mmCIF file of C-alpha atoms in Angstrom:
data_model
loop_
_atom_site.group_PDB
_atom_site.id
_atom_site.type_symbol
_atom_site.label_atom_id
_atom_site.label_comp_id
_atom_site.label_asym_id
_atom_site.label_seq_id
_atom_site.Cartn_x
_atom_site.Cartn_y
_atom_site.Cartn_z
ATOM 1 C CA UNK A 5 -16.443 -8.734 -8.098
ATOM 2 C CA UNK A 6 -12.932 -9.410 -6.457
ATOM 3 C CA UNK A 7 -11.252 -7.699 -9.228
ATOM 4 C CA UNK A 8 -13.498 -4.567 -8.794
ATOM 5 C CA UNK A 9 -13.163 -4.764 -4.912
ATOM 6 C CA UNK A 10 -8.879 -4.710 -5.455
ATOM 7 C CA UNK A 11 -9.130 -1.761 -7.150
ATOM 8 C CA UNK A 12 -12.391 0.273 -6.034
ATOM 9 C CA UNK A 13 -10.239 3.242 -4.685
ATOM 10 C CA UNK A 14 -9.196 3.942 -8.434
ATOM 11 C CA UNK A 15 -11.806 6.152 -10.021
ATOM 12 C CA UNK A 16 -13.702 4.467 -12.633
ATOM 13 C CA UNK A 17 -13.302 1.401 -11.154
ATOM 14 C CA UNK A 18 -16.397 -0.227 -12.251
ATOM 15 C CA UNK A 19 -15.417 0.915 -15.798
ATOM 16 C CA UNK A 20 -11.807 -0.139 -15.729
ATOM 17 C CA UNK A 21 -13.136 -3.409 -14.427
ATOM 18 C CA UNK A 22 -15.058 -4.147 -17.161
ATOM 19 C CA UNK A 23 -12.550 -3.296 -19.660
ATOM 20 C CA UNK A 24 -9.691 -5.084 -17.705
ATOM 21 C CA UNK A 25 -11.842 -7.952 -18.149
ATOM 22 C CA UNK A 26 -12.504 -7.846 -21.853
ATOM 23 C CA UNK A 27 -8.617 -6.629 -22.386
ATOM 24 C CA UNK A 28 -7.742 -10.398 -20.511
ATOM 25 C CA UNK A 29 -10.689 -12.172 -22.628
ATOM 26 C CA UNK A 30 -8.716 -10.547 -25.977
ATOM 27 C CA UNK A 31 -5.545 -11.393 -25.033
ATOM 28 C CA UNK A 32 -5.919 -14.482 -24.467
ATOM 29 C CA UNK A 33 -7.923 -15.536 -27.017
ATOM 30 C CA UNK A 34 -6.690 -13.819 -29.770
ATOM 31 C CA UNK A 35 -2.779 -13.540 -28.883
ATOM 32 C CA UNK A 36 -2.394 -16.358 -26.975
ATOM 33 C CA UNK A 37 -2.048 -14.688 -23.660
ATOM 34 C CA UNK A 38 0.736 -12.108 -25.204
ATOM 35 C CA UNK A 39 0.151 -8.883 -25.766
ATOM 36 C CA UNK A 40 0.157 -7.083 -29.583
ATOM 37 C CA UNK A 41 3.239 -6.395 -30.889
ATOM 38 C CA UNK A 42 2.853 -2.939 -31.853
ATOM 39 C CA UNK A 43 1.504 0.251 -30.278
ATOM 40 C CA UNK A 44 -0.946 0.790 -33.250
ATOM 41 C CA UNK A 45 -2.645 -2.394 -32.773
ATOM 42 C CA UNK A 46 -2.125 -2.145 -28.988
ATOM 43 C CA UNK A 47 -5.199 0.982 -29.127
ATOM 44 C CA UNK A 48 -7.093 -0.711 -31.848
ATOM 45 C CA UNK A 49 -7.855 -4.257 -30.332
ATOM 46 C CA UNK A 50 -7.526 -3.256 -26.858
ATOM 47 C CA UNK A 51 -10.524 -1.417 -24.936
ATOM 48 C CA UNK A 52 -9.203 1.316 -22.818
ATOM 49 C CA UNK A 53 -5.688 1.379 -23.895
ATOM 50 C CA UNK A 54 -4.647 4.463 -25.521
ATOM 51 C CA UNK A 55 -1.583 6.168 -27.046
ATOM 52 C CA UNK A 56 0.034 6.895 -23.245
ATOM 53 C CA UNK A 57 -0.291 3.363 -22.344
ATOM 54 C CA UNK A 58 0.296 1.466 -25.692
ATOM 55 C CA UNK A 59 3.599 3.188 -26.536
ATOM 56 C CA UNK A 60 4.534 2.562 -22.758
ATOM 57 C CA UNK A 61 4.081 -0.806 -22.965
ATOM 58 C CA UNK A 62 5.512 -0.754 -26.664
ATOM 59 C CA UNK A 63 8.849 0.605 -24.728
ATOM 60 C CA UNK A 64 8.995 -1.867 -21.406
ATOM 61 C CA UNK A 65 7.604 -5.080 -23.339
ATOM 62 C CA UNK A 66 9.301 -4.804 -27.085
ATOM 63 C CA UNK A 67 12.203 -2.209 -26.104
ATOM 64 C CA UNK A 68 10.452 -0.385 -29.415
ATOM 65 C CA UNK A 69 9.040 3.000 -29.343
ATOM 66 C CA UNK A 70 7.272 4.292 -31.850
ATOM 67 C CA UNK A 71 5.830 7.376 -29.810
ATOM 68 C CA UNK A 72 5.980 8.946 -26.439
ATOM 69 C CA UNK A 73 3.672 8.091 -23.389
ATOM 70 C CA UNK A 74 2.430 11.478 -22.569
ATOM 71 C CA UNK A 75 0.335 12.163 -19.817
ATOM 72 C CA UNK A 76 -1.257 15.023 -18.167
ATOM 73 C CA UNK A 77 1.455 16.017 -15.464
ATOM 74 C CA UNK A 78 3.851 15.820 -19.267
ATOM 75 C CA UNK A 79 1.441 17.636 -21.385
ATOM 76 C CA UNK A 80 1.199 20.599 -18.618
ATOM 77 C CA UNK A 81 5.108 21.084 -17.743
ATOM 78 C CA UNK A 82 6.014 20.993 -21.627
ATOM 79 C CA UNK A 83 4.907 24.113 -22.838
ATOM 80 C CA UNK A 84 6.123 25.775 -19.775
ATOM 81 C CA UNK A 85 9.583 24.341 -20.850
ATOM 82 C CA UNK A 86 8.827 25.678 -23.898
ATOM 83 C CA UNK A 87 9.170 22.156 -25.610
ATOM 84 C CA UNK A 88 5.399 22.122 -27.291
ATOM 85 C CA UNK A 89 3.410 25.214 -27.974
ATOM 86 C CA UNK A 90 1.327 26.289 -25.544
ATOM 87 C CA UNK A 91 -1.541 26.014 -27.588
ATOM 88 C CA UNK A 92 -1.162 22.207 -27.479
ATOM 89 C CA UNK A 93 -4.497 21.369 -25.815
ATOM 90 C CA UNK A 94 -4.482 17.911 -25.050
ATOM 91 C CA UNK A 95 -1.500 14.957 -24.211
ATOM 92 C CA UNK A 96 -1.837 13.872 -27.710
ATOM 93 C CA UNK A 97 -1.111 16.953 -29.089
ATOM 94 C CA UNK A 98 1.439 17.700 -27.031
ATOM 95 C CA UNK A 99 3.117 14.089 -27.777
ATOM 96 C CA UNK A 100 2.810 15.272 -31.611
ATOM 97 C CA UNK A 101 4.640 18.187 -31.127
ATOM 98 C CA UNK A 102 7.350 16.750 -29.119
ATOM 99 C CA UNK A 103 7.523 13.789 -31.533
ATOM 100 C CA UNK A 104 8.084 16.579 -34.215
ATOM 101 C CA UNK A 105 11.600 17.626 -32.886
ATOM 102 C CA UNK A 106 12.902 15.311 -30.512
ATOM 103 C CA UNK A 107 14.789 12.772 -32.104
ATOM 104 C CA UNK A 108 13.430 9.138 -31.900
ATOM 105 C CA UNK A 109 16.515 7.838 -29.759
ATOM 106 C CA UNK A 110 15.005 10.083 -26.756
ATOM 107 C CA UNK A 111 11.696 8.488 -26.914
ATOM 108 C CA UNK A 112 11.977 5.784 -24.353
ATOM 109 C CA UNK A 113 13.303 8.108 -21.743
ATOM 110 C CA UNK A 114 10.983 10.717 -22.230
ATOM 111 C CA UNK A 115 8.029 9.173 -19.748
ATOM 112 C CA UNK A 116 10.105 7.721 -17.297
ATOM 113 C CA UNK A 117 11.755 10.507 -16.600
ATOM 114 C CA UNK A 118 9.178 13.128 -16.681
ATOM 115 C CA UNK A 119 5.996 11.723 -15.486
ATOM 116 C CA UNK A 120 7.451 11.245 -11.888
ATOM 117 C CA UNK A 121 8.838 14.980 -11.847
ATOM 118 C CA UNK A 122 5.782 16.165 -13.252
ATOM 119 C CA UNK A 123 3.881 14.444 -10.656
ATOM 120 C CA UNK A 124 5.617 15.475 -7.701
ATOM 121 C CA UNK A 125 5.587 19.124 -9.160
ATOM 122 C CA UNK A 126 2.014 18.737 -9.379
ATOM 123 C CA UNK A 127 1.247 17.074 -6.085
ATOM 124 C CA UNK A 128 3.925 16.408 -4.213
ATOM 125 C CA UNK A 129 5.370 20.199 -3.785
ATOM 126 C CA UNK A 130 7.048 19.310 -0.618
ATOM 127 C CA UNK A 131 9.221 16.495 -1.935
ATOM 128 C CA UNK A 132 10.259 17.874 -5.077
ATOM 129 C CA UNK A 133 11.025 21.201 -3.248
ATOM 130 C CA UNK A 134 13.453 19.174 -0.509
ATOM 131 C CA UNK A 135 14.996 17.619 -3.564
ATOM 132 C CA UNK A 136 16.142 20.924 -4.878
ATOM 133 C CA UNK A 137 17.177 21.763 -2.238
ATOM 134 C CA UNK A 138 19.354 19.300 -1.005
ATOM 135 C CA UNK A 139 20.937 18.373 -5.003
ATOM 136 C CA UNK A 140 24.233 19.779 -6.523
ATOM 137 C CA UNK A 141 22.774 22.913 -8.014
ATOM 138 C CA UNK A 142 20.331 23.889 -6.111
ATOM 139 C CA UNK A 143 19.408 27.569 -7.141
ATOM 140 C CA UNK A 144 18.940 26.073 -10.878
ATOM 141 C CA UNK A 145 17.408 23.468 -9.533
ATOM 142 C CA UNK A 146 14.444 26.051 -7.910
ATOM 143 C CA UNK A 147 14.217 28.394 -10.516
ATOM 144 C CA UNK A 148 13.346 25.409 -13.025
ATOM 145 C CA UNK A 149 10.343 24.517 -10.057
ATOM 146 C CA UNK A 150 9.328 28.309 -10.536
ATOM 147 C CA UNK A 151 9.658 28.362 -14.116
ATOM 148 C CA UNK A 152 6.931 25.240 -13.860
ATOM 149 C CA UNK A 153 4.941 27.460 -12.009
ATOM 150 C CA UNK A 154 5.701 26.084 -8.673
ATOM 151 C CA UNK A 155 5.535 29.412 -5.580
ATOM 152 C CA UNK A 156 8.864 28.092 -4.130
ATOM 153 C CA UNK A 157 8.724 30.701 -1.571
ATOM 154 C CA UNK A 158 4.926 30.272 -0.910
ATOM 155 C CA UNK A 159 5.633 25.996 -0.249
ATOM 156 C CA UNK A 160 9.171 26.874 1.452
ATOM 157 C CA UNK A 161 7.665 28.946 4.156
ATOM 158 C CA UNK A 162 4.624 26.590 4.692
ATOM 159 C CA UNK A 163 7.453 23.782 5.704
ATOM 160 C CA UNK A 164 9.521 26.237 7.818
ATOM 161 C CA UNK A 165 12.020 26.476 4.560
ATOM 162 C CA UNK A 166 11.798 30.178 4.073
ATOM 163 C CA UNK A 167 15.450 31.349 5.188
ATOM 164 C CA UNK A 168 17.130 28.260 2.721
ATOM 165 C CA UNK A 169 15.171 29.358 -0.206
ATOM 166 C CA UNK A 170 15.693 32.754 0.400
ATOM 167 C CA UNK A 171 19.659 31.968 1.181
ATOM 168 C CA UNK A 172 19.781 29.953 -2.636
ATOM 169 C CA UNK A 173 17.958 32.435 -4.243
ATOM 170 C CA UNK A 174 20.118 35.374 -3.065
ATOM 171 C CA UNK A 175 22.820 33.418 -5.139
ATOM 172 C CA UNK A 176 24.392 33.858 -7.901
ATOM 173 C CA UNK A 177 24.955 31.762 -11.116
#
């Protein structure tokens, strides 16, 4: 019950619960309160944990990464960057086809520094949009939001931004 009361605001929490609870009873039981050593075994013994989370946690934990953590925000901006197809209809897919070309020693930077920029491109339009604006290269930084699919102009002029968008994007590269 406490556990399930911390986290109630999380949807599924009644589900994650449960399987937050078994994941504990496994790990300590059978790995003496560690965790597996590998990603594969990571989504076979552990309820609930899939490829995203188990090759995170292969990366922070064992500094080994035998795949990529995709996730949603990841698995929607990639074919946009035209990194996957866009065909790829699902994160795993997507973290198949990046796995396919991206050499190995870019794995363990791939999630953390895409899932926050995918999430703020996502949902926080606002921020990301005052971060272009205010880095070095500004008008490259914008037409990359655009080329995500972001309405720079649309989200500039709800936040009183218009003329400074229009002022970068009059520029030249």
């Amino acid at each position: 019950e406490t556990l399930n009361s911390l986290i109630n605001c999380v949807g599924f929490h009644n589900d994650k619960t449960r399987r937050i609870l078994e994941v504990a009873r496994i790990l300590h039981e059978e790995y003496d309160n560690d965790i597996p050593p590998t990603a594969d075994e990571m989504i076979q013994r552990l309820p609930g944990v899939g490829p995203k989370m188990a090759y995170i946690i292969e990366n922070i934990c064992w500094d080994t990464q035998s795949g990529i953590g995709v996730d949603t925000h990841m698995h929607r901006i990639f074919p946009k960057l035209g990194w996957v197809s866009s065909q790829s209809k699902t994160p795993e897919h997507t973290r198949k086809e990046l796995q396919a070309w991206l050499p190995q020693e870019y794995w363990k930077d791939v999630n953390l520094l895409w899932v926050g920029f995918g999430q703020e491109v996502q949902q926080e339009k606002s921020k990301i949009l005052r971060k272009a604006l205010d880095c070095s290269r500004p008008y490259e930084a914008l037409k990359l939001l655009q080329k995500l699919g972001l309405d720079v102009r649309k989200e500039g002029a709800k936040l009183g931004w218009t003329d400074e968008i229009e002022s970068i994007l009059r520029r030249t590269l």
